[in-house]
XYZ file of C-alpha atoms in Angstrom:
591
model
C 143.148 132.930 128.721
C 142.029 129.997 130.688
C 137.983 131.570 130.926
C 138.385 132.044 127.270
C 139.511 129.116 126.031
C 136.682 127.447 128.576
C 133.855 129.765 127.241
C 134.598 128.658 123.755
C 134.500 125.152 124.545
C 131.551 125.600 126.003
C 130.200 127.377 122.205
C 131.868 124.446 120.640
C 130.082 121.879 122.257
C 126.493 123.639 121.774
C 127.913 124.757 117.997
C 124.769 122.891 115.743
C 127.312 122.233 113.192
C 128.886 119.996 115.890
C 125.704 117.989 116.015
C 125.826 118.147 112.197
C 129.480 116.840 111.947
C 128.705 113.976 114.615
C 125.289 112.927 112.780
C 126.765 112.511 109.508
C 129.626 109.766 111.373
C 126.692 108.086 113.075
C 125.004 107.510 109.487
C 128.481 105.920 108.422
C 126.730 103.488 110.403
C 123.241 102.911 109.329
C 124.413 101.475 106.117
C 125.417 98.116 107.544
C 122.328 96.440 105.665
C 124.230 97.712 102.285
C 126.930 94.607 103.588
C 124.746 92.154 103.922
C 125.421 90.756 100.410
C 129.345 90.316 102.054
C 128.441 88.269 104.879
C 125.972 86.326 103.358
C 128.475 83.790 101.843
C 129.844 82.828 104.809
C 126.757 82.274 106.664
C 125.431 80.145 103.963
C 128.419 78.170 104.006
C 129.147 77.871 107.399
C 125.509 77.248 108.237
C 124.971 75.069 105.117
C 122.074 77.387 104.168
C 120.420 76.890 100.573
C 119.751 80.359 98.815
C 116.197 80.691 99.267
C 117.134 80.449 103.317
C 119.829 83.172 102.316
C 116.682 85.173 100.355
C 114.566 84.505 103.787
C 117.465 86.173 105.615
C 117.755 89.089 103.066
C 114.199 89.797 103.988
C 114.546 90.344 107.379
C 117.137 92.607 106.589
C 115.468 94.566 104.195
C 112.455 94.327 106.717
C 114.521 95.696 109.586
C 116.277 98.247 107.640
C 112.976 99.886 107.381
C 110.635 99.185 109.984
C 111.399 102.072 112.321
C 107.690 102.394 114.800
C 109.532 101.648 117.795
C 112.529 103.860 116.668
C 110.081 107.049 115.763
C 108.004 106.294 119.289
C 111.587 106.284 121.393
C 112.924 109.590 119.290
C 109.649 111.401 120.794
C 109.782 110.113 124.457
C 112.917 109.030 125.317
C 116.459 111.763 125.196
C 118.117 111.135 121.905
C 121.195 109.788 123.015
C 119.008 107.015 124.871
C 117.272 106.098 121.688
C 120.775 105.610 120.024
C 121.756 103.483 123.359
C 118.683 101.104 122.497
C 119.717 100.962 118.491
C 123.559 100.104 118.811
C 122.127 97.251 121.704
C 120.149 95.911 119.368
C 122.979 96.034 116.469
C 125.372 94.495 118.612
C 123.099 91.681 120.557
C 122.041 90.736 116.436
C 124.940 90.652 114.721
C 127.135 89.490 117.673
C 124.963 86.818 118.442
C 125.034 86.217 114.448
C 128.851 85.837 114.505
C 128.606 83.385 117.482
C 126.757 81.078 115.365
C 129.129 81.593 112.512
C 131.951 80.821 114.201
C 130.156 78.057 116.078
C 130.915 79.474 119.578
C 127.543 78.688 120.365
C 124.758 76.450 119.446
C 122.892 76.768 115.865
C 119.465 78.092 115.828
C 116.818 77.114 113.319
C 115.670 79.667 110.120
C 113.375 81.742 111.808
C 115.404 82.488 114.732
C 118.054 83.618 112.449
C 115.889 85.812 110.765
C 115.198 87.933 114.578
C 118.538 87.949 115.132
C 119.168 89.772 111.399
C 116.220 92.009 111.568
C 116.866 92.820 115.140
C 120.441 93.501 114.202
C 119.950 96.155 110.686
C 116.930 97.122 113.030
C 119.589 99.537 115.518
C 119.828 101.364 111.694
C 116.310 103.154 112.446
C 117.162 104.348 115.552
C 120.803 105.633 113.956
C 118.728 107.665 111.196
C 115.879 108.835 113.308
C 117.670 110.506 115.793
C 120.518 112.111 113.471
C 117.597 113.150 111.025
C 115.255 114.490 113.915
C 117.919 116.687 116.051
C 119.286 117.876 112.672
C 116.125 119.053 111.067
C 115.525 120.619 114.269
C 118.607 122.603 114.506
C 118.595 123.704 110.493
C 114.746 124.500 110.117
C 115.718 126.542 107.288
C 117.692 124.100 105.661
C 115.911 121.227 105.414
C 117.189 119.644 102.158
C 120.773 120.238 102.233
C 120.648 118.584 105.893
C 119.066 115.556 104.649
C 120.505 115.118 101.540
C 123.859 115.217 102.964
C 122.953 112.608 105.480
C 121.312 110.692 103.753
C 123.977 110.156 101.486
C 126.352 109.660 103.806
C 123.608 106.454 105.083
C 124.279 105.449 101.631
C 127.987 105.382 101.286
C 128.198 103.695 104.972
C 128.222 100.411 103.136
C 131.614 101.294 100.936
C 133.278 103.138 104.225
C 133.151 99.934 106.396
C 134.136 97.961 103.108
C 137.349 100.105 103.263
C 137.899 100.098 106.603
C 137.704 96.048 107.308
C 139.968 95.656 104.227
C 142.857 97.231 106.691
C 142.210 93.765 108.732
C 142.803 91.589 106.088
C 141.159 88.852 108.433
C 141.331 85.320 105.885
C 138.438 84.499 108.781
C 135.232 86.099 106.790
C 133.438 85.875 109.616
C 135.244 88.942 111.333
C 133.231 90.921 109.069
C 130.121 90.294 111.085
C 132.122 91.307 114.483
C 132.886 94.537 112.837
C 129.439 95.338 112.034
C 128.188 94.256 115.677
C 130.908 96.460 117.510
C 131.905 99.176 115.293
C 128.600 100.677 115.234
C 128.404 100.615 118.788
C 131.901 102.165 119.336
C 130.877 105.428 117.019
C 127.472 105.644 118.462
C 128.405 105.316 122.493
C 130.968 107.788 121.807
C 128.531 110.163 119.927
C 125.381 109.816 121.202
C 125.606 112.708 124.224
C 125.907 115.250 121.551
C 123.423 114.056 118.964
C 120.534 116.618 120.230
C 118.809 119.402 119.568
C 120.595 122.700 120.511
C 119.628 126.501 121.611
C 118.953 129.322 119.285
C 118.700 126.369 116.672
C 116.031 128.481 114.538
C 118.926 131.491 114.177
C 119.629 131.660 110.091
C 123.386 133.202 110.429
C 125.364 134.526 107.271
C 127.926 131.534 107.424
C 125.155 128.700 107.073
C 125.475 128.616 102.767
C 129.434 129.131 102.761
C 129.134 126.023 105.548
C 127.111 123.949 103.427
C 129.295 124.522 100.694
C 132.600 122.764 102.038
C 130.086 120.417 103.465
C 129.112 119.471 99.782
C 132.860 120.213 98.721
C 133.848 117.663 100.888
C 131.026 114.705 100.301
C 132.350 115.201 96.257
C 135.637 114.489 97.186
C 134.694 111.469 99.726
C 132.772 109.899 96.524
C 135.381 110.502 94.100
C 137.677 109.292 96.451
C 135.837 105.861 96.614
C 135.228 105.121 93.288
C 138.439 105.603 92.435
C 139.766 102.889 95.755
C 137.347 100.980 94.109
C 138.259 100.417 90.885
C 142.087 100.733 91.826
C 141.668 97.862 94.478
C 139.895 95.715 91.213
C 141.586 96.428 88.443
C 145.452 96.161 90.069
C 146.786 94.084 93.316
C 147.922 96.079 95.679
C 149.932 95.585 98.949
C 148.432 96.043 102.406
C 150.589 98.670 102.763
C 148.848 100.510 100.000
C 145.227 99.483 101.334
C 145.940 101.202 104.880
C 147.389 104.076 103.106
C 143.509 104.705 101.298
C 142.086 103.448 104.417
C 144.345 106.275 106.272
C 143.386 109.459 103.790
C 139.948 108.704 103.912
C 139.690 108.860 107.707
C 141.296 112.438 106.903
C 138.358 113.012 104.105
C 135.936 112.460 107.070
C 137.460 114.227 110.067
C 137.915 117.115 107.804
C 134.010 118.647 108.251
C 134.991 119.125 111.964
C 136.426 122.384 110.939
C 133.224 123.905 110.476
C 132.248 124.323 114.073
C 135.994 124.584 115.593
C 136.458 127.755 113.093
C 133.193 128.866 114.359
C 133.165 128.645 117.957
C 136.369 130.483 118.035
C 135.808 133.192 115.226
C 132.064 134.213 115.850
C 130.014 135.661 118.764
C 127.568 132.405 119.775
C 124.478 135.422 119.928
C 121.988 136.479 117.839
C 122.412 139.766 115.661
C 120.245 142.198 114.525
C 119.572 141.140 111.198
C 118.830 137.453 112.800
C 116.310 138.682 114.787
C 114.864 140.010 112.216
C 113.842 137.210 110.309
C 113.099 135.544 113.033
C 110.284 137.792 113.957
C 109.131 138.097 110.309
C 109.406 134.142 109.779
C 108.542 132.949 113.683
C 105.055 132.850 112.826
C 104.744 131.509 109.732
C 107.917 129.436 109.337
C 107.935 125.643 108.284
C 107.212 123.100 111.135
C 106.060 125.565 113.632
C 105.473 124.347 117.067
C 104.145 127.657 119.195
C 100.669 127.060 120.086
C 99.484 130.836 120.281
C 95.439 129.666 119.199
C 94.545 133.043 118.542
C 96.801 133.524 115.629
C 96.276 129.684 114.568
C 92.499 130.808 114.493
C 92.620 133.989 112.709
C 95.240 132.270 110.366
C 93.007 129.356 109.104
C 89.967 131.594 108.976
C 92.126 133.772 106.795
C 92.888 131.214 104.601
C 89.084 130.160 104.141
C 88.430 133.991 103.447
C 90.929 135.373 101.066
C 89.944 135.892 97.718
C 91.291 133.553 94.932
C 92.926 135.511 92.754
C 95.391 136.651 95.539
C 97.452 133.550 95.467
C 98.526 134.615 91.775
C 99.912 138.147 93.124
C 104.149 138.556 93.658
C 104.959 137.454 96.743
C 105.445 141.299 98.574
C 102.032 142.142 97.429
C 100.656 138.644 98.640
C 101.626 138.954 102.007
C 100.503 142.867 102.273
C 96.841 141.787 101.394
C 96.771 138.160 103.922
C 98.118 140.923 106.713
C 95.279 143.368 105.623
C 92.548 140.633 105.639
C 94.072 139.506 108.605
C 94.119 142.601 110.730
C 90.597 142.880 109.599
C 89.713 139.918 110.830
C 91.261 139.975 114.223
C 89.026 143.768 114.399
C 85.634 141.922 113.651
C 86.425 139.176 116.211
C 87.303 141.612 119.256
C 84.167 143.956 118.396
C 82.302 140.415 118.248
C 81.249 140.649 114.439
C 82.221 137.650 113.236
C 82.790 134.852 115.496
C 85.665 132.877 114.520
C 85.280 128.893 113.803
C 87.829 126.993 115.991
C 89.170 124.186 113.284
C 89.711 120.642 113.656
C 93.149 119.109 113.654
C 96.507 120.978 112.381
C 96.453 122.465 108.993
C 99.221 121.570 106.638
C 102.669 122.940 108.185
C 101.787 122.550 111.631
C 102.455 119.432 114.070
C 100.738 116.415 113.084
C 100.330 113.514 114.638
C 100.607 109.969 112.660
C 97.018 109.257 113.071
C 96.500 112.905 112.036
C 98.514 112.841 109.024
C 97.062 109.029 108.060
C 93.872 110.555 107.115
C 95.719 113.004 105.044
C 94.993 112.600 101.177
C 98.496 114.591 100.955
C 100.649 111.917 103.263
C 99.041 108.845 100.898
C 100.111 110.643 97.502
C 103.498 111.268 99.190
C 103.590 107.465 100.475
C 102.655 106.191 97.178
C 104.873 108.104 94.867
C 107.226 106.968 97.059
C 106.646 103.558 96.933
C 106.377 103.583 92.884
C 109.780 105.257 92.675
C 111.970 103.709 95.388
C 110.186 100.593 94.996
C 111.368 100.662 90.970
C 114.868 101.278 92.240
C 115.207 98.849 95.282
C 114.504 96.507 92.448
C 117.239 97.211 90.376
C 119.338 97.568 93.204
C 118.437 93.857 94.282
C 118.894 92.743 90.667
C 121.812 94.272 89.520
C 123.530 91.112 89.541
C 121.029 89.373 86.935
C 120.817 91.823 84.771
C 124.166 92.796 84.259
C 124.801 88.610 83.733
C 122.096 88.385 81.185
C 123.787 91.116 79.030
C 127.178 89.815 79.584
C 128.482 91.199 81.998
C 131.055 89.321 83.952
C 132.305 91.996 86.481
C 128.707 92.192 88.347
C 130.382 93.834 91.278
C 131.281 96.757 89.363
C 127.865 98.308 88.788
C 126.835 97.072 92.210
C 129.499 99.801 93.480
C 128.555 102.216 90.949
C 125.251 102.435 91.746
C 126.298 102.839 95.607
C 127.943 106.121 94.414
C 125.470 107.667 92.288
C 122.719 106.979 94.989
C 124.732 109.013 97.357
C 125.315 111.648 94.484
C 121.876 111.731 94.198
C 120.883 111.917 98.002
C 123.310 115.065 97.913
C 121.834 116.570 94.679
C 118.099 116.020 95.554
C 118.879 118.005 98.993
C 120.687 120.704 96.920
C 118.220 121.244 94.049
C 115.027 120.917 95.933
C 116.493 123.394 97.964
C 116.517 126.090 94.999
C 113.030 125.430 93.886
C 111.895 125.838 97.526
C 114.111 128.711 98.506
C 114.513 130.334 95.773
C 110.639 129.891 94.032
C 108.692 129.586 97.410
C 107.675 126.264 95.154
C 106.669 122.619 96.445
C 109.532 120.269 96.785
C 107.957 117.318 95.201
C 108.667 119.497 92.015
C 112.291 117.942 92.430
C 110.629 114.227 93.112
C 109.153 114.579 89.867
C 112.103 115.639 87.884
C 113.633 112.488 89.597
C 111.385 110.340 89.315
C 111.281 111.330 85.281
C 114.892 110.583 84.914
C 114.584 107.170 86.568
C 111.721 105.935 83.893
C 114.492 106.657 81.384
C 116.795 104.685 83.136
C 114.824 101.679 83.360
C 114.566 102.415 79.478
C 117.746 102.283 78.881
C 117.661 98.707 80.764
C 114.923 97.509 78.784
C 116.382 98.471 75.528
C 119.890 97.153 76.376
C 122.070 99.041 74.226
C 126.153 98.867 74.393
C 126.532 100.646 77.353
C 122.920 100.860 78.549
C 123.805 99.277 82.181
C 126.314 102.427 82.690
C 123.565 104.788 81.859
C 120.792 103.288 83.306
C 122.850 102.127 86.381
C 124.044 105.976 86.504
C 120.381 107.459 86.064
C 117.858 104.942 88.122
C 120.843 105.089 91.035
C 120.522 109.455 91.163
C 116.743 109.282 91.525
C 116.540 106.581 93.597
C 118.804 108.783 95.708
C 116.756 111.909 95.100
C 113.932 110.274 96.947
C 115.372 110.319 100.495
C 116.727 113.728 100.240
C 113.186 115.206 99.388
C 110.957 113.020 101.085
C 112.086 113.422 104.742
C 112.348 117.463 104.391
C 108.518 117.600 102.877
C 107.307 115.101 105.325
C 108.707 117.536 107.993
C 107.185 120.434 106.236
C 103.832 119.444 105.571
C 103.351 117.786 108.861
C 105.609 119.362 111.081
C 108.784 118.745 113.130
C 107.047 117.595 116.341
C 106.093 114.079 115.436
C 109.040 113.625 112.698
C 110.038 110.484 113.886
C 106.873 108.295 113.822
C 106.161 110.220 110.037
C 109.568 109.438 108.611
C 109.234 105.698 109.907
C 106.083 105.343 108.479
C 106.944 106.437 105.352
C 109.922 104.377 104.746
C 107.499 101.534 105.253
C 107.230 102.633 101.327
C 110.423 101.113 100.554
C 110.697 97.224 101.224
C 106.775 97.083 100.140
C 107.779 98.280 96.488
C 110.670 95.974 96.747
C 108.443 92.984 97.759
C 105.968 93.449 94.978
C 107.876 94.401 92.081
C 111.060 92.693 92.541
C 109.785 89.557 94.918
C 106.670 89.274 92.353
C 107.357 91.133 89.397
C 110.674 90.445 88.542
C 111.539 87.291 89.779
C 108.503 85.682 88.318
C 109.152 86.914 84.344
C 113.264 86.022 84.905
C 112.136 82.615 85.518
C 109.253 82.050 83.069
C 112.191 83.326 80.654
C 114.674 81.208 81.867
C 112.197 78.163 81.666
C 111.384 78.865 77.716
C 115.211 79.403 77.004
C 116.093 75.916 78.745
C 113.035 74.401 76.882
C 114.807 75.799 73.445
C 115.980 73.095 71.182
C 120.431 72.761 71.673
C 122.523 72.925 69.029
C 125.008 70.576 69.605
C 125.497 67.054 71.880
C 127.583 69.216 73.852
C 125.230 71.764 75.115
C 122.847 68.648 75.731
C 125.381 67.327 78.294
C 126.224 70.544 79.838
C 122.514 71.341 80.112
C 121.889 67.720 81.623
C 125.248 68.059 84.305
C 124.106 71.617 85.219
C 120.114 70.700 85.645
C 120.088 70.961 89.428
C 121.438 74.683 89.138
C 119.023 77.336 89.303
C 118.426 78.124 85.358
C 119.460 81.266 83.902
C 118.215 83.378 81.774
C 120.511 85.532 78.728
C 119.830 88.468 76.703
C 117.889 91.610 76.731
C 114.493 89.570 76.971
C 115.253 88.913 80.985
C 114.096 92.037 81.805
C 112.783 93.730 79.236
C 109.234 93.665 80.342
C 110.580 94.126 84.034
C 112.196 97.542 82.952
C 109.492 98.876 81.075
C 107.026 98.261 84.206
C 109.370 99.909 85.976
C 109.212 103.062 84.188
C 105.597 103.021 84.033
C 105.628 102.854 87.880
C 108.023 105.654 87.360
C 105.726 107.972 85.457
C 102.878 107.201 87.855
C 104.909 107.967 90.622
C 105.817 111.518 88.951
C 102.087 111.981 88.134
C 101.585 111.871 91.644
C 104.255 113.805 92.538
C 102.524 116.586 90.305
C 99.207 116.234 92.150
C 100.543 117.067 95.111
C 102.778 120.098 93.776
C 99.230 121.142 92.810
C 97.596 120.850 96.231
C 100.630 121.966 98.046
C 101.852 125.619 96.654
C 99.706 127.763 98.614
C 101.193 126.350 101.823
C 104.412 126.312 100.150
C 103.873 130.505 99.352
C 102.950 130.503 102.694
C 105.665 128.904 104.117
C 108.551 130.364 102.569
C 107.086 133.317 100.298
C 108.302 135.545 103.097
C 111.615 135.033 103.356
C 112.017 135.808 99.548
C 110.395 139.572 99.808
């Protein structure tokens, strides 16, 4: 009993689902830059910031959030858990540090020191996400978009599940916010970060995986129900501290509960490969996404095959496709031996295999994909960041409301743009961008509906622009690792998100912020009514100005879903240059 109960153990702590379950609590964690809107009151205060110094500091949040180089470089030569060591360092020397200042333990340090210590701290975030992304991807090669949807929502919803969790403290000190964010990070990752890695037999497709990914969904419903309703329970009605621990207490439960998966399976299935396994593996070794073999012969004969088959026969059902490649193939591999045809030796990886960054940088694919990208998540990191303002100018008093909302539908939609994109490329052997361009569609009505400003039009729009801003990095990461292989993820992925805080910077640092204030200038420049708005215009003149009404960003919004559209045309474009490798890639697994 004792040799058995060892053995599976042993299966349970190799069990990928393990590494699964562990990498989704470690992203609970890389949403700490989501609470930077929470602490930044009491540094201004306490610090006696203005709020452009506050903006400065947002910056270097936003900036460390998503510069990941060093992250991506560490994930490829360092052991996982290391690179995790390094991230939760640099999240607890930035944000502790931060809180000494705060609390004036030590001495004050000027603006741009600040600014390190906050992009240093959201910084240990890359190395969080790289590492759970990279060993998961690895381990679920098959899966791709499930895997990082799910964690990528669960990145997004890290903001909300520390929110919870320091209301238990009920600290009146604000500044024990910021000591939560620099150690509880660094609690969850030191006690996670042996078993974040890549595990054997990780390529094995077993019968269980869909009815896994199933609760796994089940479960991430339930966790964002869950929190939406705290939410608006904890605004709308005053409840004791009694109450608050007793959320706080059933949604711990909500996020233990995916440990099941591997405990049930360590101890109910034999940890080898079957028949049927091997199998597939043999039919999709070869050919399968992200490959990593280096067999040159078969690379050679492959690409030459690819230059010689005839055009029509990408148009054929898949069973007859891959009959006549094989044929052409064989043939080719015939002429070569009997020295025929000499076979060219290509340059570089074709799409599919390993790149490298500097490989895929010259890639007219990896610019379409960082550009749509940056038109899409760039649109929605602008909303996002001006959620506030626009829900003001239409009335809105309750800003916080939609600020939460959109936190949930961006993890709905990190969940659903895994899931779907995972049908059209399962399913239809069919690029995944396809889904990037459905998303991308429904955000350019969203920012519609914000531009029209209808009763009701922030709910929508806040409810459509948050699902496809979500979509993005579900579908982005899995392509990237498609296209360009699993070997390099890291550096790719990093690059990529570079997309993200450049969008921001244009269209909401430029954009945005520069038609709110030409509107708010012309509205303070209107004639007033009455001797009172005079005086309350002259008592309030060295406040900020504000602008009212649909006008604020109505322009705004309807850039926005032009960028939107472009992004989606894009997205198309590379659907188009993309679905032979996509029929190569997964058109075997569906005959």
């Amino acid at each position: 009993m004792t040799i058995y109960l060892k053995e599976r153990f042993g299966y349970f702590l190799n069990n990928r689902w393990l590494v699964f379950v562990a990498a989704m609590w470690i992203q609970t964690c890389a949403g700490i830059g989501y609470l930077f809107g929470s602490i930044s009151p009491v540094i201004k205060i306490s610090l006696y910031y203005n709020q452009k110094q506050i903006a400065r500091l947002g910056v270097a949040k936003d900036l460390g959030d998503s510069v990941g180089f060093l992250a991506g470089i560490l994930c490829e030569i360092l052991p996982l858990w290391a690179a995790l060591l390094v991230g939760a360092i640099q999240n607890f020397i930035g944000y502790g540090w931060v809180w000494l200042i705060v609390t004036r333990r030590t001495a004050p340090l000027p603006l741009w020191a600040m600014c390190i210590l906050i992009f240093v701290g959201t910084n240990g975030e890359t190395y969080f996400n790289t590492a759970a992304l990279v060993s998961c991807v690895q381990n679920f090669p098959k899966s791709r978009g499930p895997v990082v949807g799910i964690l990528k929502g669960f990145a997004g919803l890290g903001g909300a599940i520390l929110t919870q969790i320091y209301a238990v403290i009920h600290s009146p000190d604000h500044a024990s916010l910021i000591f939560m964010i620099a150690v509880a990070p660094a609690m969850v990752i030191i006690a996670l970060m042996f078993i974040i890695r890549p595990v054997g037999g990780h390529r094995q497709v077993r019968p269980s995986d869909g009815l896994s990914f199933s609760f796994v969904y089940s479960i991430c419903l339930l966790l964002a129900s869950y929190l939406l309703g705290v939410m608006i329970v904890e605004d709308v009605v005053d409840v004791s501290q009694n109450v608050i621990v007793i959320f706080t207490a059933i949604l711990f439960v909500i996020l233990i509960i995916p440990i099941v998966i591997p405990i049930y399976l360590s101890f109910t299935q034999e940890p080898r490969v079957v028949p049927e396994e091997e199998a597939l593996l043999s039919q999709s070794g070869d050919q399968g996404p992200g490959r990593s073999e280096h067999d040159d012969g078969q690379d050679i004969i492959f690409s030459e095959v690819e230059e010689e088959k005839p055009k029509g026969v990408d148009l054929l059902p898949a069973l007859e496709r891959q009959k006549r490649i094989a044929q052409l193939q064989v043939r080719l591999a015939q002429a070569a031996a009997e020295g025929a045809v000499r076979i060219k030796r290509r340059r570089g990886p074709r799409r599919g295999e390993d790149f490298t960054l500097v490989q895929a940088l010259i890639k007219a694919d990896f610019w379409l994909m960082f550009f749509s990208l940056l038109f899409g998540s760039g649109s929605g990191l602008t909303v996002i960041d001006n959620l506030g303002q626009m829900s003001q100018s239409l009335g809105y008093e309750n800003t916080h409301v939609f600020v939460s909302m959109i936190s949930i539908w961006n993890f709905l939609g990190r969940i659903g743009g895994g899931y779907f994109s995972e049908i059209i490329v399962r399913d239809n052997a069919y690029p995944r961008h396809a889904a990037m361009a459905i998303a991308q569609v429904v955000m350019a009505f969203g920012h519609f509906f914000f531009a029209m400003g209808w009763p009701g039009a922030m709910y929508i729009g806040t409810l459509l622009v948050g699902l496809g801003y979500g979509a993005h990095w579900a579908i982005v990461p899995a392509a990237a690792s498609e296209l360009f292989g699993l070997k390099n993820f890291g550096a790719l992925y990093n690059f990529l998100t570079i997309a993200n805080p450049a969008g921001s910077l244009v269209f909401s640092g430029l954009i945005a912020s520069s038609i709110y204030d030409r509107e708010a200038e012309k509205q303070a420049q209107l004639p007033h009514e009455n001797l009172a708005s005079v005086l309350t215009s002259f008592l309030n003149m060295d406040e900020p100005l504000k602008c009212e009404g649909t006008i604020c960003f109505f322009l705004t919004s309807l850039i926005m879903s032009g960028l939107c559209i472009v992004a989606a045309v894009l997205s198309m474009i590379l659907v188009y240059r993309t679905k032979t490798v996509y029929a190569n890639l997964y058109g075997t697994s569906r005959t």
